[in-house]
Tab-separated table of C-alpha atoms and ligand atoms in Angstrom:
chain	number	residue	atom	x	y	z
A	1	UNK	CA	20.925	22.646	-7.564
A	2	UNK	CA	17.975	24.615	-6.177
A	3	UNK	CA	17.124	24.072	-2.533
A	4	UNK	CA	13.631	24.279	-0.984
A	5	UNK	CA	12.095	23.918	2.439
A	6	UNK	CA	9.461	21.669	0.891
A	7	UNK	CA	8.887	20.062	-2.489
A	8	UNK	CA	5.389	18.853	-3.373
A	9	UNK	CA	5.344	16.193	-6.082
A	10	UNK	CA	2.148	16.329	-8.119
A	11	UNK	CA	-0.387	19.119	-8.628
A	12	UNK	CA	-3.713	17.356	-8.259
A	13	UNK	CA	-6.110	18.481	-5.504
A	14	UNK	CA	-3.863	17.075	-2.728
A	15	UNK	CA	-0.707	18.692	-4.119
A	16	UNK	CA	-2.325	22.078	-4.731
A	17	UNK	CA	-3.861	22.105	-1.270
A	18	UNK	CA	-0.501	21.159	0.309
A	19	UNK	CA	1.261	23.895	-1.695
A	20	UNK	CA	-1.317	26.499	-0.622
A	21	UNK	CA	-0.859	25.705	3.062
A	22	UNK	CA	2.956	25.481	2.829
A	23	UNK	CA	3.113	28.847	1.064
A	24	UNK	CA	0.902	30.403	3.718
A	25	UNK	CA	3.187	28.970	6.444
A	26	UNK	CA	5.951	30.999	4.761
A	27	UNK	CA	7.911	27.926	3.651
A	28	UNK	CA	10.035	28.193	0.504
A	29	UNK	CA	8.115	25.621	-1.569
A	30	UNK	CA	8.311	24.010	-5.007
A	31	UNK	CA	5.251	22.425	-6.603
A	32	UNK	CA	6.269	19.996	-9.322
A	33	UNK	CA	3.647	19.390	-11.979
A	34	UNK	CA	4.159	17.168	-14.977
A	35	UNK	CA	1.206	18.331	-17.058
A	36	UNK	CA	-1.503	20.910	-16.434
A	37	UNK	CA	-2.504	21.312	-12.767
A	38	UNK	CA	-5.526	19.273	-11.698
A	39	UNK	CA	-4.459	15.650	-12.040
A	40	UNK	CA	-7.394	13.292	-12.545
A	41	UNK	CA	-9.734	16.201	-11.842
A	42	UNK	CA	-9.066	17.282	-15.428
A	43	UNK	CA	-10.566	13.999	-16.615
A	44	UNK	CA	-13.639	14.186	-14.395
A	45	UNK	CA	-16.846	15.554	-15.854
A	46	UNK	CA	-19.348	16.750	-13.246
A	47	UNK	CA	-18.225	16.991	-9.612
A	48	UNK	CA	-21.341	17.029	-7.444
A	49	UNK	CA	-19.922	16.096	-4.042
A	50	UNK	CA	-17.397	18.873	-3.418
A	51	UNK	CA	-18.878	21.104	-0.709
A	52	UNK	CA	-19.618	24.679	-1.680
A	53	UNK	CA	-20.917	24.049	-5.195
A	54	UNK	CA	-24.628	23.229	-4.796
A	55	UNK	CA	-25.138	22.875	-8.548
A	56	UNK	CA	-21.933	20.879	-9.027
A	57	UNK	CA	-18.870	22.019	-10.953
A	58	UNK	CA	-16.889	20.654	-13.894
A	59	UNK	CA	-13.590	19.039	-12.848
A	60	UNK	CA	-11.457	21.348	-15.018
A	61	UNK	CA	-13.143	24.445	-13.537
A	62	UNK	CA	-12.414	23.309	-9.992
A	63	UNK	CA	-8.799	22.572	-11.006
A	64	UNK	CA	-8.500	26.084	-12.494
A	65	UNK	CA	-9.822	27.672	-9.286
A	66	UNK	CA	-7.379	25.663	-7.156
A	67	UNK	CA	-4.474	26.620	-9.401
A	68	UNK	CA	-5.435	30.306	-9.520
A	69	UNK	CA	-5.584	30.408	-5.730
A	70	UNK	CA	-1.827	29.692	-5.636
A	71	UNK	CA	-0.826	32.660	-7.775
A	72	UNK	CA	-0.327	35.348	-5.081
A	73	UNK	CA	2.397	33.401	-3.229
A	74	UNK	CA	5.896	34.514	-4.238
A	75	UNK	CA	7.534	31.856	-2.018
A	76	UNK	CA	5.937	29.123	-4.186
A	77	UNK	CA	7.859	28.031	-7.313
A	78	UNK	CA	5.833	26.067	-9.843
A	79	UNK	CA	8.131	23.724	-11.702
A	80	UNK	CA	6.812	21.962	-14.783
A	81	UNK	CA	8.488	18.638	-15.456
A	82	UNK	CA	8.522	14.947	-14.755
A	83	UNK	CA	10.179	13.485	-11.697
A	84	UNK	CA	12.534	10.758	-12.892
A	85	UNK	CA	14.574	10.043	-9.762
A	86	UNK	CA	14.155	10.557	-6.037
A	87	UNK	CA	17.101	9.749	-3.789
A	88	UNK	CA	17.539	9.816	-0.060
A	89	UNK	CA	21.232	10.146	0.748
A	90	UNK	CA	22.369	10.622	4.372
A	91	UNK	CA	19.045	12.286	5.195
A	92	UNK	CA	19.211	14.567	2.126
A	93	UNK	CA	16.223	14.406	-0.206
A	94	UNK	CA	17.198	14.869	-3.830
A	95	UNK	CA	14.742	14.973	-6.714
A	96	UNK	CA	15.642	14.906	-10.395
A	97	UNK	CA	13.142	16.878	-12.497
A	98	UNK	CA	13.869	16.819	-16.238
A	99	UNK	CA	17.411	18.254	-16.374
A	100	UNK	CA	17.841	19.661	-12.862
A	101	UNK	CA	18.221	18.368	-9.321
A	102	UNK	CA	16.269	19.866	-6.418
A	103	UNK	CA	17.122	19.414	-2.763
A	104	UNK	CA	14.329	19.519	-0.182
A	105	UNK	CA	14.192	19.523	3.604
A	106	UNK	CA	10.774	17.869	3.320
A	107	UNK	CA	8.842	16.208	0.484
A	108	UNK	CA	5.100	15.637	0.136
A	109	UNK	CA	4.301	12.952	-2.440
A	110	UNK	CA	0.976	13.635	-4.167
A	111	UNK	CA	1.629	11.732	-7.375
A	112	UNK	CA	-1.851	10.172	-7.440
A	113	UNK	CA	-3.014	7.271	-9.553
A	114	UNK	CA	-3.511	6.297	-13.148
A	115	UNK	CA	-6.393	4.359	-14.638
A	116	UNK	CA	-5.951	0.580	-14.646
A	117	UNK	CA	-6.126	-1.343	-17.896
A	118	UNK	CA	-8.174	-4.452	-18.581
A	119	UNK	CA	-4.989	-6.361	-19.374
A	120	UNK	CA	-6.177	-7.712	-22.723
A	121	UNK	CA	-4.124	-8.213	-25.894
A	122	UNK	CA	-4.331	-5.275	-28.315
A	123	UNK	CA	-5.434	-2.896	-25.533
A	124	UNK	CA	-2.381	-0.604	-25.737
A	125	UNK	CA	-2.681	-0.379	-29.521
A	126	UNK	CA	-6.397	0.443	-29.376
A	127	UNK	CA	-5.969	3.094	-26.672
A	128	UNK	CA	-6.788	6.311	-28.530
A	129	UNK	CA	-8.249	4.228	-31.368
A	130	UNK	CA	-11.632	3.647	-29.779
A	131	UNK	CA	-10.520	2.853	-26.237
A	132	UNK	CA	-10.353	5.691	-23.717
A	133	UNK	CA	-10.067	6.385	-19.994
A	134	UNK	CA	-11.510	9.901	-20.267
A	135	UNK	CA	-15.183	10.519	-21.043
A	136	UNK	CA	-14.730	14.264	-20.759
A	137	UNK	CA	-11.838	14.374	-23.258
A	138	UNK	CA	-13.074	11.806	-25.772
A	139	UNK	CA	-16.844	11.524	-25.290
A	140	UNK	CA	-17.687	13.919	-28.127
A	141	UNK	CA	-15.875	11.709	-30.659
A	142	UNK	CA	-18.708	9.217	-30.165
A	143	UNK	CA	-21.676	11.522	-30.661
A	144	UNK	CA	-24.715	9.452	-31.652
A	145	UNK	CA	-22.657	6.227	-31.635
A	146	UNK	CA	-22.620	3.062	-29.533
A	147	UNK	CA	-20.086	2.739	-26.729
A	148	UNK	CA	-19.284	0.416	-23.867
A	149	UNK	CA	-18.190	1.370	-20.358
A	150	UNK	CA	-16.308	-1.201	-18.261
A	151	UNK	CA	-16.465	-1.085	-14.450
A	152	UNK	CA	-18.891	-0.785	-11.567
A	153	UNK	CA	-17.382	1.898	-9.316
A	154	UNK	CA	-17.968	5.639	-9.007
A	155	UNK	CA	-15.872	6.391	-12.103
A	156	UNK	CA	-17.761	3.974	-14.393
A	157	UNK	CA	-21.176	5.047	-13.157
A	158	UNK	CA	-20.477	8.799	-12.972
A	159	UNK	CA	-18.835	8.928	-16.392
A	160	UNK	CA	-21.654	6.785	-17.890
A	161	UNK	CA	-24.118	9.480	-16.856
A	162	UNK	CA	-22.042	12.037	-18.761
A	163	UNK	CA	-21.564	9.811	-21.835
A	164	UNK	CA	-25.212	8.765	-22.059
A	165	UNK	CA	-26.082	12.376	-22.939
A	166	UNK	CA	-23.802	12.194	-25.992
A	167	UNK	CA	-24.038	8.661	-27.398
A	168	UNK	CA	-27.048	6.834	-28.803
A	169	UNK	CA	-26.559	3.698	-26.682
A	170	UNK	CA	-24.213	2.787	-23.857
A	171	UNK	CA	-23.515	-0.767	-22.659
A	172	UNK	CA	-22.384	-0.744	-19.026
A	173	UNK	CA	-20.344	-3.896	-18.532
A	174	UNK	CA	-19.717	-4.985	-14.958
A	175	UNK	CA	-18.368	-8.278	-13.670
A	176	UNK	CA	-20.860	-8.452	-10.775
A	177	UNK	CA	-24.565	-7.626	-10.407
A	178	UNK	CA	-24.035	-5.108	-7.580
A	179	UNK	CA	-22.331	-1.762	-8.044
A	180	UNK	CA	-19.594	-0.283	-5.886
A	181	UNK	CA	-20.698	3.248	-6.859
A	182	UNK	CA	-22.835	5.526	-4.646
A	183	UNK	CA	-26.485	4.298	-4.669
A	184	UNK	CA	-27.683	7.811	-5.574
A	185	UNK	CA	-25.736	7.632	-8.850
A	186	UNK	CA	-26.722	4.013	-9.486
A	187	UNK	CA	-30.397	5.051	-9.249
A	188	UNK	CA	-29.716	7.689	-11.877
A	189	UNK	CA	-28.165	5.258	-14.362
A	190	UNK	CA	-31.090	2.890	-13.824
A	191	UNK	CA	-33.395	5.689	-14.946
A	192	UNK	CA	-31.312	6.499	-18.033
A	193	UNK	CA	-33.071	4.828	-20.913
A	194	UNK	CA	-30.132	4.513	-23.338
A	195	UNK	CA	-27.945	2.614	-20.826
A	196	UNK	CA	-28.040	-1.156	-21.277
A	197	UNK	CA	-26.803	-3.179	-18.287
A	198	UNK	CA	-24.434	-6.055	-19.039
A	199	UNK	CA	-24.050	-7.464	-15.538
A	200	UNK	CA	-22.160	-10.579	-14.394
A	201	UNK	CA	-20.248	-10.064	-17.604
A	202	UNK	CA	-16.551	-9.755	-18.432
A	203	UNK	CA	-14.752	-8.567	-21.535
A	204	UNK	CA	-12.570	-11.352	-22.918
A	205	UNK	CA	-11.244	-9.800	-26.146
A	206	UNK	CA	-10.945	-6.500	-27.996
A	207	UNK	CA	-11.411	-6.523	-31.772
A	208	UNK	CA	-10.239	-4.120	-34.464
A	209	UNK	CA	-7.270	-3.954	-36.816
A	210	UNK	CA	-6.998	-0.164	-37.066
A	211	UNK	CA	-9.782	1.001	-34.758
A	212	UNK	CA	-11.926	-0.714	-32.120
A	213	UNK	CA	-14.777	-2.542	-33.842
A	214	UNK	CA	-16.212	-4.564	-30.995
A	215	UNK	CA	-15.554	-6.712	-27.955
A	216	UNK	CA	-16.123	-10.300	-26.879
A	217	UNK	CA	-18.242	-10.709	-23.769
A	218	UNK	CA	-18.569	-13.698	-21.464
A	219	UNK	CA	-21.675	-14.050	-19.270
A	220	UNK	CA	-20.413	-15.357	-15.960
A	221	UNK	CA	-23.793	-16.853	-14.896
A	222	UNK	CA	-24.364	-18.890	-18.094
A	223	UNK	CA	-20.839	-19.143	-19.532
A	224	UNK	CA	-22.215	-17.876	-22.861
A	225	UNK	CA	-19.864	-15.863	-25.082
A	226	UNK	CA	-20.902	-13.250	-27.644
A	227	UNK	CA	-19.584	-10.456	-29.838
A	228	UNK	CA	-20.768	-6.889	-29.157
A	229	UNK	CA	-20.068	-4.349	-31.931
A	230	UNK	CA	-18.934	-1.008	-30.432
A	231	UNK	CA	-17.589	2.309	-31.700
A	232	UNK	CA	-15.868	3.068	-28.413
A	233	UNK	CA	-14.998	1.542	-25.052
A	234	UNK	CA	-14.359	3.555	-21.882
A	235	UNK	CA	-12.428	1.610	-19.254
A	236	UNK	CA	-12.920	2.527	-15.579
A	237	UNK	CA	-11.830	-0.580	-13.674
A	238	UNK	CA	-9.937	1.116	-10.864
A	239	UNK	CA	-6.642	2.851	-10.325
A	240	UNK	CA	-2.981	1.968	-9.878
A	241	UNK	CA	-0.582	4.172	-7.886
A	242	UNK	CA	1.933	6.379	-9.727
A	243	UNK	CA	4.909	5.343	-7.645
A	244	UNK	CA	7.600	4.037	-10.013
A	245	UNK	CA	10.058	6.799	-9.050
A	246	UNK	CA	9.812	6.275	-5.276
A	247	UNK	CA	12.806	5.192	-3.191
A	248	UNK	CA	12.374	1.565	-2.117
A	249	UNK	CA	12.638	2.390	1.579
A	250	UNK	CA	9.262	4.217	1.622
A	251	UNK	CA	6.679	1.750	3.011
A	252	UNK	CA	3.860	0.743	0.694
A	253	UNK	CA	0.953	-1.684	0.912
A	254	UNK	CA	0.624	-4.793	-1.253
A	255	UNK	CA	-0.868	-2.717	-4.109
A	256	UNK	CA	1.887	-0.091	-4.020
A	257	UNK	CA	0.007	2.694	-2.185
A	258	UNK	CA	2.078	4.672	0.357
A	259	UNK	CA	1.435	3.918	4.024
A	260	UNK	CA	1.252	6.973	6.319
A	261	UNK	CA	0.048	7.806	9.793
A	262	UNK	CA	-2.880	10.179	10.391
A	263	UNK	CA	-0.544	13.191	10.010
A	264	UNK	CA	0.476	11.950	6.511
A	265	UNK	CA	3.985	10.981	7.711
A	266	UNK	CA	5.599	8.043	5.934
A	267	UNK	CA	8.121	5.773	7.639
A	268	UNK	CA	10.943	8.099	6.477
A	269	UNK	CA	11.386	11.325	8.497
A	270	UNK	CA	10.687	14.376	6.327
A	271	UNK	CA	8.733	12.446	3.687
A	272	UNK	CA	4.953	12.738	3.634
A	273	UNK	CA	2.203	11.577	1.262
A	274	UNK	CA	-1.317	12.853	0.561
A	275	UNK	CA	-4.217	12.127	-1.790
A	276	UNK	CA	-4.951	9.089	-3.934
A	277	UNK	CA	-1.369	7.744	-3.664
A	278	UNK	CA	-1.965	6.980	0.051
A	279	UNK	CA	-3.109	3.565	1.231
A	280	UNK	CA	-6.699	4.260	2.370
A	281	UNK	CA	-10.324	3.440	1.687
A	282	UNK	CA	-11.868	6.784	0.751
A	283	UNK	CA	-10.572	8.433	-2.439
A	284	UNK	CA	-12.384	11.712	-2.961
A	285	UNK	CA	-11.392	15.234	-3.971
A	286	UNK	CA	-12.431	16.473	-0.573
A	287	UNK	CA	-10.270	13.913	1.266
A	288	UNK	CA	-7.285	14.681	-0.995
A	289	UNK	CA	-7.602	18.383	-0.207
A	290	UNK	CA	-7.846	17.697	3.543
A	291	UNK	CA	-4.828	15.403	3.454
A	292	UNK	CA	-2.810	18.030	1.555
A	293	UNK	CA	-3.505	20.539	4.347
A	294	UNK	CA	-2.691	17.958	7.050
A	295	UNK	CA	0.579	17.037	5.357
A	296	UNK	CA	1.580	20.711	5.041
A	297	UNK	CA	0.887	21.214	8.745
A	298	UNK	CA	3.017	18.166	9.580
A	299	UNK	CA	5.820	19.520	7.362
A	300	UNK	CA	5.675	22.853	9.179
A	301	UNK	CA	6.051	21.093	12.539
A	302	UNK	CA	8.846	18.886	11.152
A	303	UNK	CA	10.800	21.866	9.806
A	304	UNK	CA	10.383	23.810	13.064
A	305	UNK	CA	11.881	20.861	14.975
A	306	UNK	CA	14.601	20.287	12.363
A	307	UNK	CA	15.678	23.927	12.414
A	308	UNK	CA	14.694	24.819	15.935
B	1	LIG	P1	-13.119	1.330	-8.032
B	1	LIG	O1	-14.000	1.956	-7.028
B	1	LIG	O2	-11.909	0.575	-7.568
B	1	LIG	O3	-14.025	0.383	-8.929
B	1	LIG	C1	-13.454	-0.374	-9.947
B	1	LIG	C2	-14.540	-1.183	-10.595
B	1	LIG	O4	-13.981	-1.924	-11.666
B	1	LIG	C3	-15.201	-2.175	-9.635
B	1	LIG	O5	-16.560	-2.213	-9.886
B	1	LIG	C4	-14.504	-3.490	-9.983
B	1	LIG	O6	-15.341	-4.601	-9.836
B	1	LIG	C5	-14.206	-3.324	-11.449
B	1	LIG	N1	-12.971	-4.009	-11.855
B	1	LIG	C6	-11.758	-3.988	-11.262
B	1	LIG	N2	-10.862	-4.720	-11.965
B	1	LIG	C7	-11.536	-5.199	-13.028
B	1	LIG	C8	-11.172	-6.012	-14.136
B	1	LIG	N3	-9.922	-6.464	-14.288
B	1	LIG	N4	-12.128	-6.307	-15.051
B	1	LIG	C9	-13.391	-5.849	-14.913
B	1	LIG	N5	-13.802	-5.080	-13.898
B	1	LIG	C10	-12.888	-4.759	-12.969
B	1	LIG	O7	-12.545	2.399	-9.105
B	1	LIG	P2	-13.125	3.818	-9.553
B	1	LIG	O8	-14.564	3.756	-9.847
B	1	LIG	O9	-12.195	4.295	-10.624
B	1	LIG	O10	-12.915	4.707	-8.267
B	1	LIG	C11	-11.631	4.784	-7.627
B	1	LIG	C12	-11.735	5.626	-6.363
B	1	LIG	O11	-12.083	6.974	-6.700
B	1	LIG	C13	-12.834	5.131	-5.442
B	1	LIG	O12	-12.393	5.320	-4.121
B	1	LIG	C14	-13.996	6.020	-5.763
B	1	LIG	O13	-14.921	6.165	-4.731
B	1	LIG	C15	-13.298	7.336	-6.089
B	1	LIG	N6	-14.136	8.130	-7.030
B	1	LIG	C16	-15.120	8.887	-6.510
B	1	LIG	C17	-15.961	9.599	-7.353
B	1	LIG	C18	-17.080	10.408	-6.761
B	1	LIG	O14	-17.241	10.445	-5.565
B	1	LIG	N7	-17.884	11.071	-7.555
B	1	LIG	C19	-15.814	9.537	-8.734
B	1	LIG	C20	-14.798	8.722	-9.227
B	1	LIG	C21	-13.970	8.011	-8.376
B	1	LIG	P3	-15.790	-5.129	-8.381
B	1	LIG	O15	-16.858	-4.166	-7.938
B	1	LIG	O16	-16.289	-6.500	-8.657
B	1	LIG	O17	-14.557	-5.098	-7.555
């Protein structure tokens, strides 16, 4: 069993920022990453609200920069693997990653979120067969075709702007007539001529035996139902926390997001959380990065007290 001063779970912006600060504090740190570093950043097309990039930056480029910035630190071990079990036993924090156990004096949970599904029959089967949660990864499959986008938040609106440059027509389907997304972006979609607004509208069924062929829509103001033929459907109806592996004793809100104080401390001493997995209102790359740094600082103080 390898032992670390701190283990960071998840290498999105929060996790990479936490790892950077921990390494610079001189703490023997492990950063556990399941896939490539970047988290949801890898599925984000243009990032225009991260300070320092006046022309914006692609999500994968920002993720690469963050990852590269960690390379000089020899006290940082990057462990690729999935966390399957996390136990707290008599104050010891034990994490099972693939086929090995790690022990940590402190843990920062940065496991983030995953895209929420619509919850319709056939949705799992059609995922990858016309349905997608990633415009950047799958948008080019629909070049010159007709797609739908479900949702009314920053993801739906931002990714619609990216997709509209590729497809011939995009139907933006939102259950209300007001958007949750930033007004600046909403103004831009309103000026995009190949985006058709399907407002006060919900998707009631997904059609296609082998591949998505279309969807059923219900107009909430009139009750009218209709079939809309589509080549693709991008679903951006919010996020759910990635928290299945967490010990039960860590406090969460009613939706499963981890509750912390302003220093990113959970209710369990030595366990911290940062980024999208936290219960909070503002989910941005810049807040995730700030929380990663705050959590690392709190870990440093915790370890000084624990060992001092
Ligand atoms: P979100 O802000 O939670 O918005 C989800 C949208 O989907 C809402 O418009 C919601 O409708 C709708 N919705 C939820 N459940 C639905 C269902 N079952 N059927 C149909 N529609 C449904 O999610 P998000 O856009 O993925 O963003 C998540 C977080 O990341 C937010 O904090 C957001 O600000 C942040 N983010 C920021 C940026 C950026 O700054 N550029 C980009 C992406 C994400 P209602 O409006 O009626 O609730």
